[in-house]
């Protein structure tokens, strides 16, 4: 560099060195809380964290400065606040950090960060969580998964979890060593559930699941800082998973923290162990319900059988009793009918005998009268008709014999023997059809029996 230049001047190194001295004297010793957005983040293998802090207004960048967190400071922040700074520094995320301004003549201005405020970070996480929930609600995705049907026994499980994580081990422990001997079929779909790229690995695992092969999807995360939950507030991740054809059962939160995934999932529980216990208890509740219903059915069946037996026994006894009563009544009626028939037969025989005796006596008297008349006529004519005496005697004898034969012929018993019958109604002999009407009962006397019949129709013969 030329030393003989006439104008008064200073070298760049001297100028920047003076600026560096002023920084060290007045600015660098003082730390201030700076709010800015992370940009150009790089995680070097050395453990030092390099990035830029920027501020934008109305879409334009109005400030930018290089920043660094030395490895020692990053470890101190983790011990103090349980924040994994390397995972927390995500491009586009706004942070509140404690920094000192340092100026170097060669490297220029930079901020050396010694602390990060976790509460400010959590506030940003909550803001993103609320914004994502509002967007899912607007797009009608918030309640889709809750409307899916969960079977009473969830046996085929697709598990999205980090490989080798304690949460996955806790879940499998709950499922495989339950107190009831239940067996569950599960498949592990490996995915990172925290840190950069976690959302993409979860989506990749989800897209590998065949819905026809499983009853539900289990998404779990075991332990970690609260800020690590921010991956589950990722809009694209939630919008995709919320449209799943299978119900989600998640266990990714802490006792008080909730993520967007917890809001739309069919079942949301605190921990992987709680998920396993819930699945086992759900199966147990179903077994108890089935057993209870079976017992109720068996009790109802036994009561029904007993009632049926009692009813059948009562009806059998009633049938026997009624049968005996009917038989007894029929025997009484039969006895009464038999007695009535016997009495009626005796009365009819008696009347017929009397009628026959009356007719026989009448014919006998008539025969005697005729004989007397003949004798009288014979005596009157004896003198004049001597020559006819024998003829008259023979004729009279012949007439007498004919009369006797006639009497025998008209004897009722002989008439009946020739195939004739007598009709009687109310013990009176029926002589004319006008005496009969349809529906009346008549008695028919034959040579060997009495018959009773009902008149169906009476038709008079013409002529």
Tab-separated table of C-alpha atoms in Angstrom:
chain	number	residue	atom	x	y	z
A	1	UNK	CA	0.000	0.000	0.000
A	2	UNK	CA	1.261	3.441	-0.871
A	3	UNK	CA	2.457	5.481	2.130
A	4	UNK	CA	3.159	8.778	0.237
A	5	UNK	CA	-0.416	9.529	-0.861
A	6	UNK	CA	-0.852	13.292	-0.273
A	7	UNK	CA	-4.374	13.190	1.156
A	8	UNK	CA	-4.864	12.360	4.817
A	9	UNK	CA	-6.141	8.752	5.179
A	10	UNK	CA	-6.159	5.585	7.307
A	11	UNK	CA	-5.815	1.988	6.340
A	12	UNK	CA	-8.841	-0.279	6.245
A	13	UNK	CA	-7.384	-2.518	8.903
A	14	UNK	CA	-6.824	0.434	11.186
A	15	UNK	CA	-10.344	1.690	10.626
A	16	UNK	CA	-11.957	-1.680	11.169
A	17	UNK	CA	-9.613	-2.321	14.062
A	18	UNK	CA	-10.783	0.901	15.665
A	19	UNK	CA	-14.389	-0.160	15.099
A	20	UNK	CA	-13.566	-3.508	16.692
A	21	UNK	CA	-12.034	-1.697	19.679
A	22	UNK	CA	-15.126	0.456	20.078
A	23	UNK	CA	-17.335	-2.685	19.968
A	24	UNK	CA	-15.206	-4.394	22.600
A	25	UNK	CA	-15.281	-1.337	24.821
A	26	UNK	CA	-18.903	-0.233	24.512
A	27	UNK	CA	-21.068	-2.885	22.798
A	28	UNK	CA	-19.679	-6.416	23.039
A	29	UNK	CA	-19.658	-6.572	26.851
A	30	UNK	CA	-23.407	-6.043	26.908
A	31	UNK	CA	-25.836	-8.883	26.067
A	32	UNK	CA	-29.318	-8.045	24.787
A	33	UNK	CA	-32.394	-10.119	23.961
A	34	UNK	CA	-32.865	-10.120	20.223
A	35	UNK	CA	-36.041	-11.232	18.402
A	36	UNK	CA	-35.495	-12.365	14.812
A	37	UNK	CA	-36.171	-15.082	12.272
A	38	UNK	CA	-33.736	-17.923	11.578
A	39	UNK	CA	-32.312	-18.175	8.061
A	40	UNK	CA	-29.517	-20.119	6.302
A	41	UNK	CA	-29.133	-22.510	9.230
A	42	UNK	CA	-26.259	-25.013	9.031
A	43	UNK	CA	-25.420	-27.676	11.583
A	44	UNK	CA	-21.671	-28.387	11.390
A	45	UNK	CA	-20.174	-31.586	12.682
A	46	UNK	CA	-18.107	-29.594	15.160
A	47	UNK	CA	-21.197	-28.898	17.233
A	48	UNK	CA	-21.099	-25.163	16.498
A	49	UNK	CA	-24.324	-23.770	15.013
A	50	UNK	CA	-24.095	-21.145	12.251
A	51	UNK	CA	-27.065	-19.257	10.814
A	52	UNK	CA	-28.377	-15.805	9.967
A	53	UNK	CA	-30.896	-13.732	11.857
A	54	UNK	CA	-33.169	-11.644	9.650
A	55	UNK	CA	-36.062	-9.231	10.102
A	56	UNK	CA	-38.683	-8.590	7.468
A	57	UNK	CA	-41.334	-5.949	7.132
A	58	UNK	CA	-44.062	-5.951	4.502
A	59	UNK	CA	-42.301	-8.769	2.692
A	60	UNK	CA	-38.966	-6.935	2.491
A	61	UNK	CA	-35.842	-7.727	4.489
A	62	UNK	CA	-34.857	-4.729	6.609
A	63	UNK	CA	-32.063	-6.287	8.697
A	64	UNK	CA	-29.686	-9.237	8.504
A	65	UNK	CA	-26.792	-10.444	10.623
A	66	UNK	CA	-24.687	-13.563	10.959
A	67	UNK	CA	-25.124	-15.507	14.215
A	68	UNK	CA	-23.375	-18.377	15.943
A	69	UNK	CA	-23.999	-20.600	18.939
A	70	UNK	CA	-20.803	-22.211	20.103
A	71	UNK	CA	-21.005	-25.876	21.060
A	72	UNK	CA	-20.452	-25.105	24.749
A	73	UNK	CA	-23.351	-22.652	24.778
A	74	UNK	CA	-25.620	-25.143	22.957
A	75	UNK	CA	-24.884	-27.788	25.582
A	76	UNK	CA	-25.511	-25.300	28.402
A	77	UNK	CA	-28.861	-24.313	26.876
A	78	UNK	CA	-29.901	-27.973	26.679
A	79	UNK	CA	-28.965	-28.592	30.319
A	80	UNK	CA	-30.766	-25.450	31.428
A	81	UNK	CA	-33.939	-25.501	29.305
A	82	UNK	CA	-34.049	-29.028	27.835
A	83	UNK	CA	-34.024	-27.499	24.356
A	84	UNK	CA	-32.110	-29.272	21.610
A	85	UNK	CA	-30.995	-26.083	19.899
A	86	UNK	CA	-29.906	-27.820	16.703
A	87	UNK	CA	-33.428	-29.165	16.215
A	88	UNK	CA	-35.071	-25.979	17.404
A	89	UNK	CA	-33.306	-23.725	14.875
A	90	UNK	CA	-35.514	-24.207	11.859
A	91	UNK	CA	-35.402	-21.847	8.902
A	92	UNK	CA	-38.331	-19.460	9.064
A	93	UNK	CA	-38.831	-19.893	12.822
A	94	UNK	CA	-38.790	-16.769	14.973
A	95	UNK	CA	-36.705	-17.004	18.145
A	96	UNK	CA	-35.863	-14.815	21.131
A	97	UNK	CA	-32.170	-15.152	21.961
A	98	UNK	CA	-29.652	-13.570	24.317
A	99	UNK	CA	-26.804	-12.244	22.144
A	100	UNK	CA	-23.770	-10.003	22.178
A	101	UNK	CA	-22.619	-8.071	19.087
A	102	UNK	CA	-19.052	-8.849	18.010
A	103	UNK	CA	-17.105	-7.110	15.283
A	104	UNK	CA	-14.057	-8.615	13.548
A	105	UNK	CA	-12.017	-6.712	10.957
A	106	UNK	CA	-12.078	-9.690	8.592
A	107	UNK	CA	-15.356	-11.473	9.351
A	108	UNK	CA	-17.377	-8.391	10.103
A	109	UNK	CA	-20.365	-8.061	12.422
A	110	UNK	CA	-21.907	-11.168	14.023
A	111	UNK	CA	-24.026	-12.108	17.014
A	112	UNK	CA	-22.786	-14.667	19.512
A	113	UNK	CA	-25.809	-16.307	21.172
A	114	UNK	CA	-25.596	-17.678	24.697
A	115	UNK	CA	-29.251	-18.500	25.438
A	116	UNK	CA	-32.625	-19.104	23.781
A	117	UNK	CA	-35.929	-18.297	25.501
A	118	UNK	CA	-38.052	-21.502	25.451
A	119	UNK	CA	-41.212	-19.668	26.475
A	120	UNK	CA	-41.030	-17.448	23.406
A	121	UNK	CA	-40.473	-20.512	21.251
A	122	UNK	CA	-43.420	-22.246	22.854
A	123	UNK	CA	-45.550	-19.197	22.152
A	124	UNK	CA	-44.673	-19.459	18.499
A	125	UNK	CA	-45.464	-23.178	18.575
A	126	UNK	CA	-48.859	-22.469	20.119
A	127	UNK	CA	-49.521	-19.824	17.492
A	128	UNK	CA	-48.753	-22.275	14.693
A	129	UNK	CA	-50.878	-24.916	16.430
A	130	UNK	CA	-53.896	-22.620	16.571
A	131	UNK	CA	-53.444	-21.496	12.968
A	132	UNK	CA	-53.234	-25.112	11.769
A	133	UNK	CA	-56.350	-26.111	13.741
A	134	UNK	CA	-58.291	-23.167	12.319
A	135	UNK	CA	-57.255	-24.085	8.783
A	136	UNK	CA	-58.204	-27.745	9.221
A	137	UNK	CA	-61.563	-26.682	10.640
A	138	UNK	CA	-62.172	-24.351	7.706
A	139	UNK	CA	-61.335	-27.160	5.280
A	140	UNK	CA	-63.636	-29.568	7.201
A	141	UNK	CA	-60.815	-31.970	7.997
A	142	UNK	CA	-60.871	-31.645	11.782
A	143	UNK	CA	-63.607	-34.188	12.485
A	144	UNK	CA	-63.199	-36.738	9.676
A	145	UNK	CA	-61.106	-39.232	11.632
A	146	UNK	CA	-63.316	-39.050	14.725
A	147	UNK	CA	-66.253	-40.210	12.603
A	148	UNK	CA	-64.534	-43.458	11.557
A	149	UNK	CA	-65.625	-46.714	13.165
A	150	UNK	CA	-63.313	-48.406	15.637
A	151	UNK	CA	-63.981	-52.151	15.991
A	152	UNK	CA	-64.695	-53.390	19.541
A	153	UNK	CA	-61.471	-55.397	19.432
A	154	UNK	CA	-58.549	-53.688	17.674
A	155	UNK	CA	-56.230	-56.553	16.751
A	156	UNK	CA	-54.451	-55.508	13.531
A	157	UNK	CA	-52.263	-52.501	14.287
A	158	UNK	CA	-50.107	-50.329	12.006
A	159	UNK	CA	-47.629	-48.605	14.344
A	160	UNK	CA	-45.776	-45.452	13.254
A	161	UNK	CA	-42.899	-44.886	15.671
A	162	UNK	CA	-39.186	-44.207	15.823
A	163	UNK	CA	-37.005	-47.282	15.570
A	164	UNK	CA	-35.643	-48.415	18.930
A	165	UNK	CA	-37.554	-45.757	20.867
A	166	UNK	CA	-38.588	-46.273	24.471
A	167	UNK	CA	-42.163	-45.354	23.558
A	168	UNK	CA	-42.391	-48.167	21.012
A	169	UNK	CA	-40.972	-50.623	23.553
A	170	UNK	CA	-43.518	-49.476	26.157
A	171	UNK	CA	-46.395	-49.951	23.710
A	172	UNK	CA	-45.322	-53.472	22.710
A	173	UNK	CA	-44.830	-54.351	26.379
A	174	UNK	CA	-48.421	-53.362	27.143
A	175	UNK	CA	-49.812	-55.286	24.171
A	176	UNK	CA	-47.799	-58.498	24.444
A	177	UNK	CA	-47.781	-58.947	28.218
A	178	UNK	CA	-51.357	-58.101	29.078
A	179	UNK	CA	-53.078	-59.898	31.949
A	180	UNK	CA	-55.809	-61.439	29.784
A	181	UNK	CA	-53.778	-63.418	27.257
A	182	UNK	CA	-54.950	-61.349	24.277
A	183	UNK	CA	-52.896	-61.552	21.077
A	184	UNK	CA	-52.438	-58.565	18.769
A	185	UNK	CA	-50.970	-58.446	15.262
A	186	UNK	CA	-48.847	-55.366	14.629
A	187	UNK	CA	-46.496	-53.987	11.986
A	188	UNK	CA	-43.869	-51.344	12.723
A	189	UNK	CA	-43.635	-48.529	10.153
A	190	UNK	CA	-40.399	-46.754	11.084
A	191	UNK	CA	-40.334	-42.950	11.101
A	192	UNK	CA	-38.519	-40.139	12.851
A	193	UNK	CA	-40.998	-38.351	15.103
A	194	UNK	CA	-38.904	-35.315	16.058
A	195	UNK	CA	-36.354	-33.041	14.488
A	196	UNK	CA	-35.918	-31.856	10.939
A	197	UNK	CA	-37.502	-34.032	8.296
A	198	UNK	CA	-39.726	-35.821	10.826
A	199	UNK	CA	-42.925	-34.751	9.069
A	200	UNK	CA	-41.736	-36.228	5.773
A	201	UNK	CA	-40.739	-39.563	7.327
A	202	UNK	CA	-44.107	-39.819	9.093
A	203	UNK	CA	-45.909	-39.116	5.814
A	204	UNK	CA	-43.786	-41.717	4.041
A	205	UNK	CA	-44.606	-44.327	6.690
A	206	UNK	CA	-48.310	-43.458	6.510
A	207	UNK	CA	-48.387	-43.829	2.725
A	208	UNK	CA	-46.880	-47.323	3.071
A	209	UNK	CA	-49.885	-48.591	5.061
A	210	UNK	CA	-52.549	-50.645	3.254
A	211	UNK	CA	-55.885	-49.738	4.938
A	212	UNK	CA	-57.385	-53.150	4.155
A	213	UNK	CA	-54.732	-54.890	6.263
A	214	UNK	CA	-55.312	-53.071	9.568
A	215	UNK	CA	-57.972	-51.980	12.054
A	216	UNK	CA	-56.248	-48.759	13.158
A	217	UNK	CA	-53.052	-46.711	12.890
A	218	UNK	CA	-51.025	-46.056	16.047
A	219	UNK	CA	-48.848	-42.902	16.082
A	220	UNK	CA	-46.614	-42.628	19.152
A	221	UNK	CA	-43.668	-40.623	20.442
A	222	UNK	CA	-41.837	-41.381	23.653
A	223	UNK	CA	-40.396	-38.515	25.675
A	224	UNK	CA	-38.495	-35.427	24.608
A	225	UNK	CA	-38.735	-31.678	25.039
A	226	UNK	CA	-42.013	-29.833	24.643
A	227	UNK	CA	-40.681	-27.951	21.628
A	228	UNK	CA	-40.096	-31.265	19.901
A	229	UNK	CA	-43.871	-31.621	19.630
A	230	UNK	CA	-43.944	-28.881	17.004
A	231	UNK	CA	-43.565	-31.398	14.188
A	232	UNK	CA	-47.126	-32.533	14.944
A	233	UNK	CA	-48.405	-29.008	14.239
A	234	UNK	CA	-47.181	-29.240	10.641
A	235	UNK	CA	-50.110	-28.388	8.338
A	236	UNK	CA	-49.289	-30.744	5.450
A	237	UNK	CA	-48.733	-33.636	7.857
A	238	UNK	CA	-52.035	-33.062	9.649
A	239	UNK	CA	-54.061	-32.398	6.500
A	240	UNK	CA	-52.846	-35.693	5.003
A	241	UNK	CA	-53.226	-37.887	8.083
A	242	UNK	CA	-56.650	-36.446	8.955
A	243	UNK	CA	-58.033	-37.853	5.682
A	244	UNK	CA	-56.943	-41.399	6.545
A	245	UNK	CA	-59.401	-44.217	5.861
A	246	UNK	CA	-58.299	-45.832	9.128
A	247	UNK	CA	-58.886	-44.363	12.593
A	248	UNK	CA	-55.806	-42.956	14.324
A	249	UNK	CA	-54.891	-43.689	17.947
A	250	UNK	CA	-52.135	-41.312	19.061
A	251	UNK	CA	-49.928	-41.082	22.126
A	252	UNK	CA	-47.501	-38.224	21.497
A	253	UNK	CA	-48.231	-35.587	24.121
A	254	UNK	CA	-47.337	-34.785	27.689
A	255	UNK	CA	-49.720	-34.440	30.613
A	256	UNK	CA	-50.707	-30.875	29.640
A	257	UNK	CA	-49.474	-30.364	26.058
A	258	UNK	CA	-51.672	-31.004	23.034
A	259	UNK	CA	-50.760	-30.857	19.367
A	260	UNK	CA	-52.890	-30.526	16.258
A	261	UNK	CA	-52.753	-34.311	15.834
A	262	UNK	CA	-54.476	-34.701	19.223
A	263	UNK	CA	-57.350	-32.508	18.017
A	264	UNK	CA	-58.393	-34.544	14.960
A	265	UNK	CA	-57.294	-38.086	15.910
A	266	UNK	CA	-60.053	-40.601	16.601
A	267	UNK	CA	-58.482	-41.440	19.976
A	268	UNK	CA	-55.900	-39.206	21.687
A	269	UNK	CA	-53.952	-40.435	24.720
A	270	UNK	CA	-50.953	-39.088	26.615
A	271	UNK	CA	-48.295	-41.757	26.213
A	272	UNK	CA	-47.522	-44.946	24.246
A	273	UNK	CA	-48.119	-46.987	27.406
A	274	UNK	CA	-51.543	-45.389	27.753
A	275	UNK	CA	-52.313	-46.338	24.140
A	276	UNK	CA	-51.399	-49.984	24.775
A	277	UNK	CA	-53.385	-50.108	28.014
A	278	UNK	CA	-56.416	-48.536	26.301
A	279	UNK	CA	-56.387	-51.084	23.458
A	280	UNK	CA	-56.117	-53.983	25.932
A	281	UNK	CA	-58.884	-52.619	28.177
A	282	UNK	CA	-61.142	-52.033	25.168
A	283	UNK	CA	-60.773	-55.714	24.254
A	284	UNK	CA	-61.413	-56.632	27.894
A	285	UNK	CA	-64.582	-54.525	28.006
A	286	UNK	CA	-65.837	-56.242	24.863
A	287	UNK	CA	-65.107	-59.671	26.350
A	288	UNK	CA	-66.989	-58.711	29.533
A	289	UNK	CA	-69.903	-57.393	27.480
A	290	UNK	CA	-70.048	-60.583	25.400
A	291	UNK	CA	-69.827	-62.716	28.545
A	292	UNK	CA	-72.539	-60.673	30.251
A	293	UNK	CA	-74.831	-60.939	27.253
A	294	UNK	CA	-74.142	-64.658	27.011
A	295	UNK	CA	-75.056	-65.105	30.679
A	296	UNK	CA	-78.218	-63.061	30.161
A	297	UNK	CA	-79.157	-65.167	27.143
A	298	UNK	CA	-78.511	-68.404	29.066
A	299	UNK	CA	-80.535	-67.187	32.055
A	300	UNK	CA	-83.372	-66.181	29.769
A	301	UNK	CA	-83.128	-69.537	27.973
A	302	UNK	CA	-83.208	-71.497	31.228
A	303	UNK	CA	-86.142	-69.450	32.523
A	304	UNK	CA	-87.929	-69.919	29.198
A	305	UNK	CA	-87.363	-73.689	29.308
A	306	UNK	CA	-88.659	-73.857	32.889
A	307	UNK	CA	-91.723	-71.797	31.992
A	308	UNK	CA	-92.324	-73.968	28.942
A	309	UNK	CA	-92.002	-77.147	31.004
A	310	UNK	CA	-94.412	-75.800	33.619
A	311	UNK	CA	-96.865	-74.680	30.959
A	312	UNK	CA	-96.593	-78.016	29.160
A	313	UNK	CA	-97.141	-79.897	32.415
A	314	UNK	CA	-100.183	-77.757	33.263
A	315	UNK	CA	-101.627	-78.261	29.806
A	316	UNK	CA	-100.970	-82.002	29.957
A	317	UNK	CA	-102.771	-82.225	33.283
A	318	UNK	CA	-105.631	-80.136	31.918
A	319	UNK	CA	-105.877	-82.377	28.869
A	320	UNK	CA	-105.983	-85.502	31.056
A	321	UNK	CA	-108.557	-83.940	33.377
A	322	UNK	CA	-110.724	-82.686	30.528
A	323	UNK	CA	-110.420	-86.041	28.764
A	324	UNK	CA	-111.592	-87.834	31.877
A	325	UNK	CA	-114.445	-85.391	32.364
A	326	UNK	CA	-115.490	-85.788	28.729
A	327	UNK	CA	-115.324	-89.577	28.992
A	328	UNK	CA	-117.339	-89.527	32.210
A	329	UNK	CA	-119.910	-87.187	30.698
A	330	UNK	CA	-120.110	-89.327	27.582
A	331	UNK	CA	-120.626	-92.441	29.684
A	332	UNK	CA	-123.423	-90.718	31.607
A	333	UNK	CA	-125.045	-89.488	28.411
A	334	UNK	CA	-124.647	-92.911	26.818
A	335	UNK	CA	-126.201	-94.569	29.850
A	336	UNK	CA	-129.104	-92.128	29.848
A	337	UNK	CA	-129.609	-92.547	26.106
A	338	UNK	CA	-129.476	-96.335	26.472
A	339	UNK	CA	-132.050	-96.218	29.248
A	340	UNK	CA	-134.277	-93.902	27.215
A	341	UNK	CA	-133.998	-96.171	24.191
A	342	UNK	CA	-134.831	-99.180	26.359
A	343	UNK	CA	-137.834	-97.475	27.926
A	344	UNK	CA	-139.063	-96.219	24.579
A	345	UNK	CA	-138.639	-99.680	23.065
A	346	UNK	CA	-140.576	-101.256	25.926
A	347	UNK	CA	-143.349	-98.676	25.628
A	348	UNK	CA	-143.556	-99.110	21.880
A	349	UNK	CA	-143.569	-102.902	22.127
A	350	UNK	CA	-146.247	-102.702	24.780
A	351	UNK	CA	-148.381	-100.377	22.657
A	352	UNK	CA	-147.900	-102.551	19.583
A	353	UNK	CA	-148.794	-105.689	21.533
A	354	UNK	CA	-151.926	-104.046	22.881
A	355	UNK	CA	-152.824	-102.813	19.415
A	356	UNK	CA	-152.307	-106.260	17.957
A	357	UNK	CA	-154.393	-107.891	20.712
A	358	UNK	CA	-157.098	-105.334	20.115
A	359	UNK	CA	-157.135	-106.097	16.396
A	360	UNK	CA	-157.080	-109.836	17.021
A	361	UNK	CA	-159.997	-109.568	19.463
A	362	UNK	CA	-161.852	-107.350	17.026
A	363	UNK	CA	-161.342	-109.827	14.223
A	364	UNK	CA	-162.340	-112.708	16.508
A	365	UNK	CA	-165.561	-111.000	17.494
A	366	UNK	CA	-166.227	-110.178	13.892
A	367	UNK	CA	-165.647	-113.767	12.950
A	368	UNK	CA	-167.997	-114.967	15.677
A	369	UNK	CA	-170.590	-112.458	14.571
A	370	UNK	CA	-170.340	-113.611	11.002
A	371	UNK	CA	-170.534	-117.227	12.139
A	372	UNK	CA	-173.587	-116.498	14.239
A	373	UNK	CA	-175.204	-114.719	11.350
A	374	UNK	CA	-174.435	-117.648	9.147
A	375	UNK	CA	-175.871	-120.096	11.598
A	376	UNK	CA	-178.957	-117.977	11.965
A	377	UNK	CA	-179.371	-117.716	8.229
A	378	UNK	CA	-178.797	-121.420	7.954
A	379	UNK	CA	-181.485	-122.163	10.483
A	380	UNK	CA	-183.896	-119.888	8.683
A	381	UNK	CA	-183.130	-121.459	5.355
A	382	UNK	CA	-182.790	-125.075	6.495
A	383	UNK	CA	-186.182	-125.985	5.478
A	384	UNK	CA	-186.100	-124.471	2.085
A	385	UNK	CA	-182.516	-124.834	1.310
A	386	UNK	CA	-181.645	-128.257	2.522
A	387	UNK	CA	-180.028	-129.012	-0.708
A	388	UNK	CA	-177.805	-126.053	-0.301
A	389	UNK	CA	-176.902	-126.811	3.276
A	390	UNK	CA	-173.733	-128.585	2.562
A	391	UNK	CA	-172.673	-125.988	0.038
A	392	UNK	CA	-173.355	-123.143	2.423
A	393	UNK	CA	-171.557	-124.994	5.181
A	394	UNK	CA	-168.578	-125.532	2.972
A	395	UNK	CA	-168.630	-121.885	1.825
A	396	UNK	CA	-168.960	-120.619	5.357
A	397	UNK	CA	-166.097	-122.800	6.493
A	398	UNK	CA	-164.057	-121.499	3.609
A	399	UNK	CA	-164.864	-117.879	4.479
A	400	UNK	CA	-163.934	-118.517	8.064
A	401	UNK	CA	-160.589	-119.906	7.050
A	402	UNK	CA	-160.002	-116.949	4.754
A	403	UNK	CA	-160.816	-114.586	7.591
A	404	UNK	CA	-158.366	-116.319	9.900
A	405	UNK	CA	-155.691	-116.146	7.239
A	406	UNK	CA	-156.484	-112.471	6.783
A	407	UNK	CA	-156.086	-111.939	10.498
A	408	UNK	CA	-152.729	-113.689	10.386
A	409	UNK	CA	-151.661	-111.670	7.376
A	410	UNK	CA	-152.476	-108.364	9.054
A	411	UNK	CA	-150.641	-109.292	12.210
A	412	UNK	CA	-147.975	-106.462	12.527
A	413	UNK	CA	-145.082	-108.788	13.285
A	414	UNK	CA	-145.804	-110.812	10.142
A	415	UNK	CA	-146.055	-107.629	8.062
A	416	UNK	CA	-142.684	-106.454	9.295
A	417	UNK	CA	-141.132	-109.830	8.497
A	418	UNK	CA	-142.067	-109.359	4.867
A	419	UNK	CA	-139.767	-106.334	4.667
A	420	UNK	CA	-142.226	-103.590	5.516
A	421	UNK	CA	-141.533	-100.929	8.109
A	422	UNK	CA	-143.619	-98.734	10.371
A	423	UNK	CA	-142.968	-95.018	10.691
A	424	UNK	CA	-143.665	-93.383	14.017
A	425	UNK	CA	-143.383	-89.853	15.205
A	426	UNK	CA	-143.650	-89.220	18.904
A	427	UNK	CA	-144.981	-92.751	19.409
A	428	UNK	CA	-147.727	-92.208	16.786
A	429	UNK	CA	-147.902	-94.197	13.541
A	430	UNK	CA	-147.436	-91.965	10.522
A	431	UNK	CA	-150.179	-92.525	7.962
A	432	UNK	CA	-149.827	-89.450	5.731
A	433	UNK	CA	-146.852	-87.449	4.489
A	434	UNK	CA	-148.517	-84.282	5.734
A	435	UNK	CA	-147.648	-85.461	9.254
A	436	UNK	CA	-143.933	-85.049	8.535
A	437	UNK	CA	-141.702	-81.981	8.236
A	438	UNK	CA	-138.011	-81.529	7.362
A	439	UNK	CA	-135.761	-81.528	10.412
A	440	UNK	CA	-138.039	-83.732	12.534
A	441	UNK	CA	-136.891	-87.044	13.938
A	442	UNK	CA	-138.879	-90.271	13.261
A	443	UNK	CA	-138.607	-93.836	14.496
A	444	UNK	CA	-138.497	-96.686	12.001
A	445	UNK	CA	-139.583	-100.116	13.182
A	446	UNK	CA	-138.351	-103.185	11.322
A	447	UNK	CA	-138.784	-106.859	12.119
A	448	UNK	CA	-135.458	-106.962	13.974
A	449	UNK	CA	-134.589	-103.363	15.064
A	450	UNK	CA	-135.651	-99.822	15.879
A	451	UNK	CA	-134.072	-97.024	13.856
A	452	UNK	CA	-134.118	-93.298	14.426
A	453	UNK	CA	-133.715	-90.890	11.512
A	454	UNK	CA	-133.905	-87.178	10.706
A	455	UNK	CA	-136.232	-85.950	7.920
A	456	UNK	CA	-134.211	-84.035	5.331
A	457	UNK	CA	-136.988	-83.432	2.810
A	458	UNK	CA	-140.699	-84.371	2.300
A	459	UNK	CA	-141.943	-84.730	-1.284
A	460	UNK	CA	-145.538	-85.775	-2.036
A	461	UNK	CA	-146.166	-88.229	-4.874
A	462	UNK	CA	-148.419	-86.950	-7.661
A	463	UNK	CA	-151.682	-88.919	-8.172
